[in-house]
């Protein structure tokens, strides 16, 4: 099944605005549905299209680019003949799928766009990694957009719950609680999202099977294995460090602070030794990194401290499978027990990861904040996330605390608000309960993160 994705609207906007003067590059992790959505887009929005999968290493196609790039009439004739597609000027698209496998095609975008006859859509996994682009000049005629796993809203669409999403958004705008039954329904759907995740194949299996978890875990483990195989192909100089962090993500997120303590990974290690590691995991979009902001203010990146980092899994459904022994397939019944709160699990790990995932999908860069009290000999303020550049209140920041349980304190957030009162637009607690306002803090259920 082809799932409805928000990125389709962005592709439409690009097509209408660029009018062939820019190619578009869709970047994202492996198996998030890039090829599916761009082909669906080309099928619906053009009279004809060619999709070239460079991962297949078709020597004939590669030879066309090597021989005919200076004779574009011949290149288009050869491509059209080879793929049995009639290309129509300004009414056809050519898709370069997995273009990182043949960088010469990406470099050729400059000349192809200048020619102006067709639109060009590229997809790439790990496309920004240095070893994939070191021999080419990235064309200025290319615009990049990131694609992520399905967010909660897209997951709800897949399950036919568009009206529920509209109701959630309406309640958030009005700062009203959801009707109790609707809140329970939304929370149940959100728990399903945590367990299944947002990778298209597991979601499709879940929907097509009538919400059965059978097969979902096996599919997620296939994706995790694919990621691990990708790691084994990178440069040996930082391969072991990437593997160490990747394997330890569930363990790191199980801790109270959740940040990476480098000396615990390997005795005597420090943050600078792992800079390439986090670059790789984040740039491949396998993980979402969250840096300490030492002096939180508008323009959070100016105050980021990269020696303190939290590393979240790019997809929470994958994190759940990753957290269990890799040889221990989770049966459907186990999923149902987790869903119905009959099996003990580290919900804090999953909740914080899924909120990170949803914030990134909304376009936010992730930062956290801690303050160490010399008097108390411990952190007396810990803020899980800080976001900025909210469309309604620019030049303000928005602290977020994530609570997986219904009982909690607001001490950290209250102290943070007192310390940085003038800089804060609105403060949020994300908790499993319905919406409420407490001590000038907006407490929202986790499914409302789509509104932030």
Coordinates of C-alpha atoms in Angstrom, one line a residue:
X1 CA 0.0 0.0 0.0
X2 CA 1.2 3.6 -0.7
X3 CA 0.9 5.6 2.5
X4 CA -0.1 9.3 2.5
X5 CA 3.0 11.3 3.4
X6 CA 3.3 15.0 4.1
X7 CA 6.4 15.3 1.9
X8 CA 4.1 15.0 -1.1
X9 CA 2.9 18.5 -0.5
X10 CA 6.5 19.7 -0.4
X11 CA 7.2 18.0 -3.7
X12 CA 4.2 19.8 -5.2
X13 CA 5.4 23.1 -3.9
X14 CA 8.8 22.5 -5.5
X15 CA 7.3 21.6 -8.8
X16 CA 5.1 24.6 -9.0
X17 CA 7.7 27.1 -7.7
X18 CA 10.9 25.9 -9.5
X19 CA 9.4 25.3 -13.0
X20 CA 12.4 23.1 -13.9
X21 CA 15.0 25.5 -12.6
X22 CA 15.9 23.4 -9.6
X23 CA 16.2 19.7 -9.1
X24 CA 15.0 18.3 -5.7
X25 CA 16.9 15.9 -3.5
X26 CA 14.9 13.8 -1.0
X27 CA 17.3 12.7 1.7
X28 CA 16.6 10.2 4.5
X29 CA 17.5 7.0 6.2
X30 CA 17.2 3.6 4.5
X31 CA 13.7 2.1 4.2
X32 CA 11.6 5.2 5.0
X33 CA 9.8 5.2 1.7
X34 CA 11.7 7.7 -0.4
X35 CA 11.6 5.7 -3.7
X36 CA 7.9 4.9 -3.2
X37 CA 6.7 8.5 -2.6
X38 CA 8.8 10.1 -5.4
X39 CA 7.6 7.5 -7.9
X40 CA 4.0 8.0 -6.8
X41 CA 4.5 11.7 -7.2
X42 CA 5.9 11.3 -10.7
X43 CA 3.1 8.9 -11.7
X44 CA 0.4 11.4 -10.6
X45 CA 1.9 14.8 -11.5
X46 CA 3.6 14.1 -14.9
X47 CA 2.6 12.6 -18.2
X48 CA 5.6 10.3 -18.1
X49 CA 8.6 9.5 -16.0
X50 CA 11.8 7.4 -15.9
X51 CA 13.1 6.0 -12.6
X52 CA 16.7 5.0 -12.6
X53 CA 17.8 2.9 -9.6
X54 CA 21.5 3.5 -9.4
X55 CA 21.8 1.0 -6.5
X56 CA 21.3 -1.7 -9.2
X57 CA 24.6 -0.7 -10.8
X58 CA 23.2 -1.0 -14.3
X59 CA 26.3 -0.7 -16.5
X60 CA 24.4 0.3 -19.6
X61 CA 22.8 3.3 -17.9
X62 CA 26.0 4.4 -16.3
X63 CA 27.7 4.2 -19.7
X64 CA 25.0 6.5 -21.1
X65 CA 26.0 9.2 -18.7
X66 CA 29.7 8.6 -19.3
X67 CA 29.3 8.8 -23.1
X68 CA 26.5 11.3 -23.8
X69 CA 26.5 13.9 -21.1
X70 CA 27.9 16.4 -23.6
X71 CA 25.3 15.4 -26.1
X72 CA 22.0 15.6 -24.2
X73 CA 19.8 14.8 -27.2
X74 CA 21.5 11.5 -27.4
X75 CA 21.4 10.9 -23.7
X76 CA 17.6 11.4 -23.5
X77 CA 17.1 9.3 -26.6
X78 CA 19.1 6.4 -25.1
X79 CA 17.3 6.7 -21.7
X80 CA 13.9 6.9 -23.3
X81 CA 14.6 3.9 -25.6
X82 CA 16.2 1.8 -22.8
X83 CA 13.3 2.3 -20.4
X84 CA 10.6 2.3 -23.1
X85 CA 9.3 5.8 -22.0
X86 CA 8.5 8.7 -24.2
X87 CA 9.9 11.8 -22.6
X88 CA 7.9 15.0 -23.2
X89 CA 9.6 18.4 -22.6
X90 CA 8.2 20.1 -19.4
X91 CA 5.8 17.2 -18.9
X92 CA 8.2 14.4 -17.9
X93 CA 10.3 13.7 -14.8
X94 CA 13.5 11.7 -14.5
X95 CA 14.2 10.2 -11.0
X96 CA 17.7 9.4 -9.9
X97 CA 17.0 6.8 -7.1
X98 CA 19.8 6.1 -4.6
X99 CA 21.9 8.6 -6.5
X100 CA 24.8 8.2 -4.0
X101 CA 25.6 4.9 -5.7
X102 CA 26.5 6.9 -8.9
X103 CA 27.8 10.4 -7.9
X104 CA 28.5 11.3 -11.5
X105 CA 24.7 11.5 -12.0
X106 CA 24.3 14.0 -9.2
X107 CA 27.2 16.1 -10.5
X108 CA 25.4 16.1 -13.9
X109 CA 22.4 17.8 -12.4
X110 CA 23.9 21.2 -13.1
X111 CA 23.9 20.6 -16.9
X112 CA 20.6 18.7 -17.0
X113 CA 18.7 21.5 -15.1
X114 CA 20.3 24.1 -17.4
X115 CA 19.0 22.2 -20.4
X116 CA 15.5 22.7 -18.9
X117 CA 13.6 20.0 -20.7
X118 CA 12.6 17.8 -17.8
X119 CA 12.2 17.9 -14.0
X120 CA 14.7 15.9 -11.9
X121 CA 14.0 14.2 -8.6
X122 CA 16.8 12.5 -6.6
X123 CA 16.7 10.3 -3.6
X124 CA 19.7 9.5 -1.4
X125 CA 20.6 7.5 1.7
X126 CA 23.7 8.5 3.6
X127 CA 24.1 11.0 0.7
X128 CA 25.9 13.7 2.8
X129 CA 28.6 11.4 4.2
X130 CA 32.0 12.7 3.2
X131 CA 33.1 9.6 1.4
X132 CA 30.1 9.7 -0.9
X133 CA 30.6 13.3 -2.2
X134 CA 34.4 13.8 -2.0
X135 CA 34.9 13.5 -5.8
X136 CA 32.0 15.8 -7.0
X137 CA 30.8 19.3 -6.7
X138 CA 27.4 19.5 -5.1
X139 CA 25.2 21.3 -7.7
X140 CA 23.7 24.7 -6.7
X141 CA 20.8 23.8 -9.0
X142 CA 19.7 21.2 -6.4
X143 CA 17.3 21.8 -3.4
X144 CA 17.3 19.3 -0.5
X145 CA 14.5 18.2 1.7
X146 CA 14.6 15.7 4.5
X147 CA 12.2 12.8 4.8
X148 CA 11.6 11.0 8.1
X149 CA 9.7 8.0 9.3
X150 CA 6.0 8.5 9.5
X151 CA 5.1 10.9 12.3
X152 CA 2.1 10.3 14.5
X153 CA -0.2 12.3 12.3
X154 CA 0.8 10.2 9.2
X155 CA 0.5 7.0 11.3
X156 CA -3.1 8.1 12.2
X157 CA -3.9 8.8 8.6
X158 CA -2.7 5.2 7.7
X159 CA -5.2 3.9 10.2
X160 CA -8.1 6.1 8.9
X161 CA -8.1 8.5 11.9
X162 CA -8.0 11.9 10.1
X163 CA -10.9 13.2 12.1
X164 CA -9.3 12.4 15.4
X165 CA -6.2 14.3 14.3
X166 CA -8.3 17.3 13.4
X167 CA -10.0 17.1 16.8
X168 CA -6.7 16.9 18.6
X169 CA -5.4 20.0 16.8
X170 CA -8.6 21.9 17.5
X171 CA -8.4 21.1 21.2
X172 CA -4.7 22.2 21.3
X173 CA -5.6 25.6 19.6
X174 CA -8.4 26.2 22.1
X175 CA -6.4 24.9 25.1
X176 CA -9.3 22.5 25.8
X177 CA -9.2 18.9 27.2
X178 CA -10.4 16.1 24.9
X179 CA -13.5 14.3 25.7
X180 CA -12.5 11.4 27.9
X181 CA -13.3 8.7 25.4
X182 CA -11.5 10.5 22.7
X183 CA -8.4 11.0 24.9
X184 CA -8.3 7.3 25.7
X185 CA -8.7 6.5 22.0
X186 CA -5.9 8.9 21.1
X187 CA -3.6 7.5 23.8
X188 CA -4.2 3.9 22.5
X189 CA -3.4 5.0 19.0
X190 CA -0.2 6.7 20.3
X191 CA 0.9 3.6 22.1
X192 CA 0.4 1.6 18.9
X193 CA 2.6 4.2 17.2
X194 CA 5.4 3.8 19.8
X195 CA 5.3 0.0 19.3
X196 CA 5.1 -0.1 15.5
X197 CA 7.1 3.0 14.8
X198 CA 7.0 5.0 11.6
X199 CA 8.9 2.9 9.1
X200 CA 6.5 2.3 6.1
X201 CA 6.8 -1.5 5.8
X202 CA 6.0 -2.3 9.4
X203 CA 3.2 0.3 9.3
X204 CA 1.7 -1.3 6.2
X205 CA 1.9 -4.8 7.7
X206 CA 0.2 -3.5 10.8
X207 CA -2.6 -1.8 8.8
X208 CA -3.1 -4.6 6.3
X209 CA -3.3 -7.3 9.0
X210 CA -6.0 -5.5 10.8
X211 CA -3.7 -4.2 13.6
X212 CA -1.9 -7.5 14.2
X213 CA 1.7 -7.2 15.3
X214 CA 2.7 -10.5 13.7
X215 CA 5.4 -9.8 11.2
X216 CA 6.0 -6.2 12.4
X217 CA 8.9 -7.1 14.7
X218 CA 10.6 -9.3 12.1
X219 CA 10.4 -6.5 9.6
X220 CA 11.9 -4.0 12.0
X221 CA 14.8 -6.4 12.8
X222 CA 15.5 -6.6 9.1
X223 CA 15.9 -2.8 9.0
X224 CA 18.1 -2.9 12.1
X225 CA 20.3 -5.5 10.4
X226 CA 20.5 -3.4 7.2
X227 CA 21.7 -0.4 9.3
X228 CA 24.3 -2.5 11.0
X229 CA 25.5 -3.7 7.6
X230 CA 25.8 -0.1 6.5
X231 CA 27.9 0.6 9.5
X232 CA 30.2 -2.3 8.6
X233 CA 30.9 -0.6 5.2
X234 CA 32.2 2.7 6.5
X235 CA 35.8 3.7 7.1
X236 CA 37.6 1.5 9.6
X237 CA 39.0 4.5 11.4
X238 CA 35.6 5.2 13.1
X239 CA 33.6 2.1 12.3
X240 CA 34.1 0.5 15.8
X241 CA 33.0 3.8 17.5
X242 CA 29.9 4.1 15.4
X243 CA 29.1 0.4 16.1
X244 CA 29.6 1.0 19.9
X245 CA 27.2 3.9 20.1
X246 CA 24.7 2.3 17.8
X247 CA 24.6 -0.9 19.9
X248 CA 24.4 1.1 23.2
X249 CA 21.6 3.5 22.2
X250 CA 18.9 1.5 24.2
X251 CA 21.2 1.3 27.2
X252 CA 22.1 5.0 27.1
X253 CA 18.4 6.0 26.9
X254 CA 17.6 3.7 29.9
X255 CA 19.7 5.9 32.2
X256 CA 18.2 8.7 34.2
X257 CA 20.1 11.5 32.4
X258 CA 20.2 9.7 29.0
X259 CA 23.2 11.6 27.8
X260 CA 26.3 9.8 26.6
X261 CA 29.1 9.5 29.2
X262 CA 32.1 8.8 27.0
X263 CA 34.3 7.3 29.6
X264 CA 31.6 4.6 30.2
X265 CA 31.9 3.6 26.5
X266 CA 35.6 3.1 26.8
X267 CA 37.9 4.0 29.6
X268 CA 39.8 7.2 28.9
X269 CA 37.7 8.3 25.9
X270 CA 36.3 11.8 25.5
X271 CA 33.8 13.6 23.3
X272 CA 36.1 14.8 20.5
X273 CA 37.1 11.2 19.7
X274 CA 33.4 10.5 18.8
X275 CA 32.6 13.6 16.7
X276 CA 32.8 11.5 13.4
X277 CA 30.6 8.9 15.1
X278 CA 27.7 11.2 15.8
X279 CA 28.2 12.9 12.5
X280 CA 27.7 9.6 10.8
X281 CA 24.7 8.4 12.8
X282 CA 22.9 11.7 12.6
X283 CA 23.7 12.4 8.9
X284 CA 22.6 8.9 7.9
X285 CA 19.4 9.8 9.9
X286 CA 19.6 6.6 11.9
X287 CA 19.7 8.7 15.0
X288 CA 18.6 12.1 16.3
X289 CA 21.2 13.9 18.3
X290 CA 20.4 16.4 21.0
X291 CA 23.1 18.8 22.3
X292 CA 23.4 20.6 25.6
X293 CA 22.6 24.3 25.3
X294 CA 24.8 26.0 28.0
X295 CA 23.0 29.4 27.9
X296 CA 19.6 28.8 26.5
X297 CA 18.4 31.7 24.4
X298 CA 17.0 32.4 20.9
X299 CA 19.6 31.1 18.5
X300 CA 20.2 28.0 20.5
X301 CA 22.9 26.7 18.2
X302 CA 25.2 29.6 19.2
X303 CA 25.3 28.1 22.7
X304 CA 25.5 24.4 22.0
X305 CA 28.1 22.3 23.8
X306 CA 28.9 19.2 21.7
X307 CA 30.8 17.5 24.5
X308 CA 27.4 16.7 26.1
X309 CA 25.1 14.8 23.8
X310 CA 22.0 12.6 23.9
X311 CA 21.5 10.1 21.1
X312 CA 18.0 9.1 20.2
X313 CA 17.0 6.4 17.7
X314 CA 15.5 7.9 14.5
X315 CA 12.5 5.6 14.9
X316 CA 11.0 4.5 18.2
X317 CA 9.5 1.3 16.8
X318 CA 13.1 0.3 15.8
X319 CA 14.3 1.3 19.3
X320 CA 11.8 -1.1 20.9
X321 CA 13.1 -4.0 18.8
X322 CA 16.7 -2.9 19.2
X323 CA 16.3 -2.9 23.0
X324 CA 15.6 -6.6 23.1
X325 CA 18.2 -9.3 22.3
X326 CA 18.7 -9.3 18.5
X327 CA 17.9 -13.0 18.3
X328 CA 14.7 -12.7 20.4
X329 CA 11.8 -12.0 18.1
X330 CA 8.9 -10.3 20.0
X331 CA 5.7 -12.2 19.5
X332 CA 2.4 -10.5 18.8
X333 CA 1.2 -11.4 22.3
X334 CA 4.2 -9.6 23.9
X335 CA 3.3 -6.4 21.9
X336 CA -0.3 -6.7 23.1
X337 CA 0.8 -7.0 26.7
X338 CA 2.9 -3.9 26.4
X339 CA 0.0 -2.1 24.7
X340 CA -2.3 -2.9 27.6
X341 CA 0.2 -2.1 30.3
X342 CA 0.5 -5.7 31.4
X343 CA 4.2 -6.0 30.8
X344 CA 6.8 -3.9 32.6
X345 CA 8.9 -1.8 30.2
X346 CA 11.1 1.3 30.4
X347 CA 8.4 3.7 29.2
X348 CA 10.6 6.7 30.0
X349 CA 13.1 5.6 27.3
X350 CA 10.4 5.1 24.7
X351 CA 8.4 8.3 25.6
X352 CA 11.5 10.6 25.4
X353 CA 12.6 9.0 22.2
X354 CA 9.3 9.3 20.5
X355 CA 8.9 13.0 21.5
X356 CA 12.4 13.6 20.1
X357 CA 11.3 11.8 16.9
X358 CA 8.2 14.0 16.6
X359 CA 10.0 17.2 17.2
X360 CA 12.6 16.5 14.6
X361 CA 9.8 15.6 12.1
X362 CA 8.3 19.0 12.8
X363 CA 11.6 20.7 11.8
X364 CA 13.1 21.3 15.2
X365 CA 16.8 20.9 16.1
X366 CA 17.1 19.2 19.5
X367 CA 18.7 20.8 22.6
X368 CA 18.6 20.0 26.3
X369 CA 19.7 21.9 29.4
X370 CA 21.1 20.9 32.8
X371 CA 22.3 23.1 35.7
X372 CA 24.6 21.6 38.3
X373 CA 24.2 22.9 41.9
X374 CA 27.5 23.2 43.8
X375 CA 25.5 23.4 47.0
X376 CA 23.4 20.3 46.4
X377 CA 26.2 18.4 44.5
X378 CA 23.8 17.3 41.8
X379 CA 21.8 18.7 38.9
X380 CA 18.9 20.8 40.2
X381 CA 17.5 21.7 36.8
X382 CA 17.1 19.1 33.9
X383 CA 15.1 20.1 30.9
X384 CA 14.6 17.4 28.3
X385 CA 14.2 19.6 25.2
X386 CA 14.3 23.2 24.3
X387 CA 12.9 24.4 21.0
X388 CA 12.7 27.9 19.4
X389 CA 11.4 29.8 16.5
X390 CA 7.8 29.0 17.1
X391 CA 5.7 30.6 14.3
X392 CA 3.6 32.6 16.7
X393 CA 6.2 33.7 19.2
X394 CA 9.5 34.3 17.5
X395 CA 12.5 35.2 19.5
X396 CA 11.4 33.1 22.4
X397 CA 12.3 29.6 23.5
X398 CA 10.0 26.8 24.7
X399 CA 11.2 24.3 27.3
X400 CA 9.7 20.8 27.3
X401 CA 9.8 18.2 30.0
X402 CA 8.7 14.6 29.2
X403 CA 6.9 12.5 31.9
X404 CA 6.0 8.9 31.2
X405 CA 4.1 8.5 34.5
X406 CA 1.0 10.4 35.7
X407 CA 2.7 11.4 39.0
X408 CA 5.5 13.8 38.7
X409 CA 7.0 17.1 40.0
X410 CA 7.6 20.3 38.1
X411 CA 10.5 21.5 40.2
X412 CA 13.0 21.6 37.3
X413 CA 10.7 23.4 34.9
X414 CA 9.7 25.9 37.6
X415 CA 13.3 26.7 38.4
X416 CA 14.1 27.1 34.7
X417 CA 11.2 29.5 34.2
X418 CA 12.4 31.6 37.2
X419 CA 15.9 31.7 35.8
X420 CA 15.1 32.5 32.2
X421 CA 11.6 34.1 32.5
X422 CA 12.2 36.9 29.9
X423 CA 13.3 34.4 27.3
X424 CA 10.5 31.9 27.5
X425 CA 7.4 31.9 25.2
X426 CA 5.6 28.9 26.7
X427 CA 6.6 26.0 28.9
X428 CA 5.3 22.5 28.3
X429 CA 5.1 19.2 30.2
X430 CA 4.2 16.2 28.0
X431 CA 2.5 13.6 30.1
X432 CA 0.0 10.6 29.6
X433 CA -2.9 12.6 31.0
X434 CA -5.3 14.9 29.3
X435 CA -4.5 18.6 28.6
X436 CA -4.4 20.9 31.7
X437 CA -2.8 24.1 32.7
X438 CA -0.8 24.0 35.9
X439 CA 1.2 26.9 37.4
X440 CA 1.3 28.6 34.1
X441 CA 2.7 25.4 32.5
X442 CA 0.8 23.8 29.6
X443 CA 0.6 20.1 30.2
X444 CA -0.3 18.2 27.1
X445 CA -0.7 14.5 26.2
X446 CA 2.1 13.1 24.0
X447 CA 0.0 12.9 20.8
X448 CA -0.3 16.8 20.9
X449 CA 3.4 17.0 20.2
X450 CA 2.4 17.2 16.5
X451 CA 1.2 20.7 17.4
X452 CA 4.5 22.1 18.7

